[in-house]
Coordinates of C-alpha atoms in Angstrom, one line a residue:
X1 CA 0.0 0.0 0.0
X2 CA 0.9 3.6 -0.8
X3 CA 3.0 5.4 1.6
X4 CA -0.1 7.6 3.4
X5 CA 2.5 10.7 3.6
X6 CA 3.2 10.6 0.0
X7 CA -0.7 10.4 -1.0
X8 CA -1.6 13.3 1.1
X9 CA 1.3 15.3 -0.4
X10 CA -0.3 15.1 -3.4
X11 CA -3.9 15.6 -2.2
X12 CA -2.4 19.1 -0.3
X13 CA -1.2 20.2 -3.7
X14 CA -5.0 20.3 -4.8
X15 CA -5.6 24.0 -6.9
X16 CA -2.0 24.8 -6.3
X17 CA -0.5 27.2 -9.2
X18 CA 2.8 28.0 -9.4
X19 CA 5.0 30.0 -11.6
X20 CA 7.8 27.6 -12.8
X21 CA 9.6 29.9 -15.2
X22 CA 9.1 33.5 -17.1
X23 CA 5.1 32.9 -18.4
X24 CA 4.8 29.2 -17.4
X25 CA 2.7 27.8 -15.0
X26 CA 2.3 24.5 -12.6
X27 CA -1.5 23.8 -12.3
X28 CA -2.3 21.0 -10.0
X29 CA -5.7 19.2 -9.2
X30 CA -6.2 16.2 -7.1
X31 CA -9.0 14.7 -5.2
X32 CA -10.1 11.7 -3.1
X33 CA -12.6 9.5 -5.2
X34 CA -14.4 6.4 -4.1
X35 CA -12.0 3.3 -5.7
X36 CA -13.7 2.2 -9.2
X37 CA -12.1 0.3 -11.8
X38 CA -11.0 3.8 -13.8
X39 CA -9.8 5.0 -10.7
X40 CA -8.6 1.9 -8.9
X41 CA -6.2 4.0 -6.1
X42 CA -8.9 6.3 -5.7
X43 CA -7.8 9.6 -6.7
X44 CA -8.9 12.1 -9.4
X45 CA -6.2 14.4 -10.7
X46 CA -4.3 16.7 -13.3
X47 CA -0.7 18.0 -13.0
X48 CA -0.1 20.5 -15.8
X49 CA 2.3 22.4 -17.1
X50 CA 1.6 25.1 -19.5
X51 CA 2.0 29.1 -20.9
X52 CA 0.5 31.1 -18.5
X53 CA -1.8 31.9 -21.1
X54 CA -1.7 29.2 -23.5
X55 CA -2.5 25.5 -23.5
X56 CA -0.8 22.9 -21.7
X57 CA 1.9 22.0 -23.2
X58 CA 2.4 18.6 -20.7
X59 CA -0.5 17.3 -18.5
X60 CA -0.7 14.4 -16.4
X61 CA -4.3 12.5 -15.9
X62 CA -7.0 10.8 -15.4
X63 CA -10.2 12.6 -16.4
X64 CA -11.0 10.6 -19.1
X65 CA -10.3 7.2 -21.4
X66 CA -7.4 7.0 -24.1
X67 CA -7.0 3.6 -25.7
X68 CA -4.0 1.4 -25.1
X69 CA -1.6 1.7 -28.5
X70 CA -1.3 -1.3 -31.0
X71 CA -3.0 -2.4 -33.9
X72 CA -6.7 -3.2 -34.1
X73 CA -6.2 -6.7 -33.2
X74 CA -4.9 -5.8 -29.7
X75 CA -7.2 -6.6 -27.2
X76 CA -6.8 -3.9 -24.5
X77 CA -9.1 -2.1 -22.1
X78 CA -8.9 1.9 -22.4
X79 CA -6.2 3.7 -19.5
X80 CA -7.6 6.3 -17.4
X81 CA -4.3 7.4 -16.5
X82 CA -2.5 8.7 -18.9
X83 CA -0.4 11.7 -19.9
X84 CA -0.3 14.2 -22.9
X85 CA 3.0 15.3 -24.8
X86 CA 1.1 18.5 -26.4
X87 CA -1.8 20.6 -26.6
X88 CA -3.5 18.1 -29.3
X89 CA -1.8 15.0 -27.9
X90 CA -5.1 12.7 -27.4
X91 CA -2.8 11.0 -24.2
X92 CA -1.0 8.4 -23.8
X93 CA -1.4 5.2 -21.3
X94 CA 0.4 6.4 -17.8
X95 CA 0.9 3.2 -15.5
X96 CA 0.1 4.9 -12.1
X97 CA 2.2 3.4 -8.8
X98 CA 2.2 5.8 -6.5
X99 CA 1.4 9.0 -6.1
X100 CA 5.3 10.3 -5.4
X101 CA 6.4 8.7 -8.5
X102 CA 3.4 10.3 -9.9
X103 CA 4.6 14.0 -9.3
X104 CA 8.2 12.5 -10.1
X105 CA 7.2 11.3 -13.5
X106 CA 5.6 14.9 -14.1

């Protein structure tokens, strides 16, 4: 089981901002959510990084469904978490372990 320290670190970050460079911004959400099989360590969040007044040029999340990369053959169930390399990036599968390595990772 997750470390409860690390967990709440992220949970205290919830609608945190933070300047991380001349007109960038650190945006982070994250929530407590009843366990569920898209949400499985019961937490609800975005880390992003973008132009202060632009969009996000890297976001980590798990708002909604990507599916997994392969062919159409490829049986696969569609990732919740998942992260985005641009603005029209449709995400990428993110395997989430923790939710240190989860702000490490972003």
């Amino acid at each position: 089981m997750e470390d409860d320290a690390e967990l709440e670190l992220l949970l205290s970050l919830d609608g945190a901002r933070y300047e991380a460079a001349a007109g960038y911004v650190v945006e982070f959400t994250a929530k407590r959510t009843p366990e569920t099989p898209e949400r499985p360590h019961g937490i609800s969040y975005a880390l992003v990084f973008r132009p202060i007044h632009g969009e996000p040029f890297v976001r980590f999340d798990n708002a909604h469904p990507v599916p997994h990369p392969g062919g159409r053959f490829v049986k696969a169930g569609r990732a919740y978490d998942h992260w985005h390399r641009t603005e029209t990036d449709p995400g990428r599968p993110y395997v989430f372990t923790t939710a240190a390595t989860l702000l490490e990772d972003f």
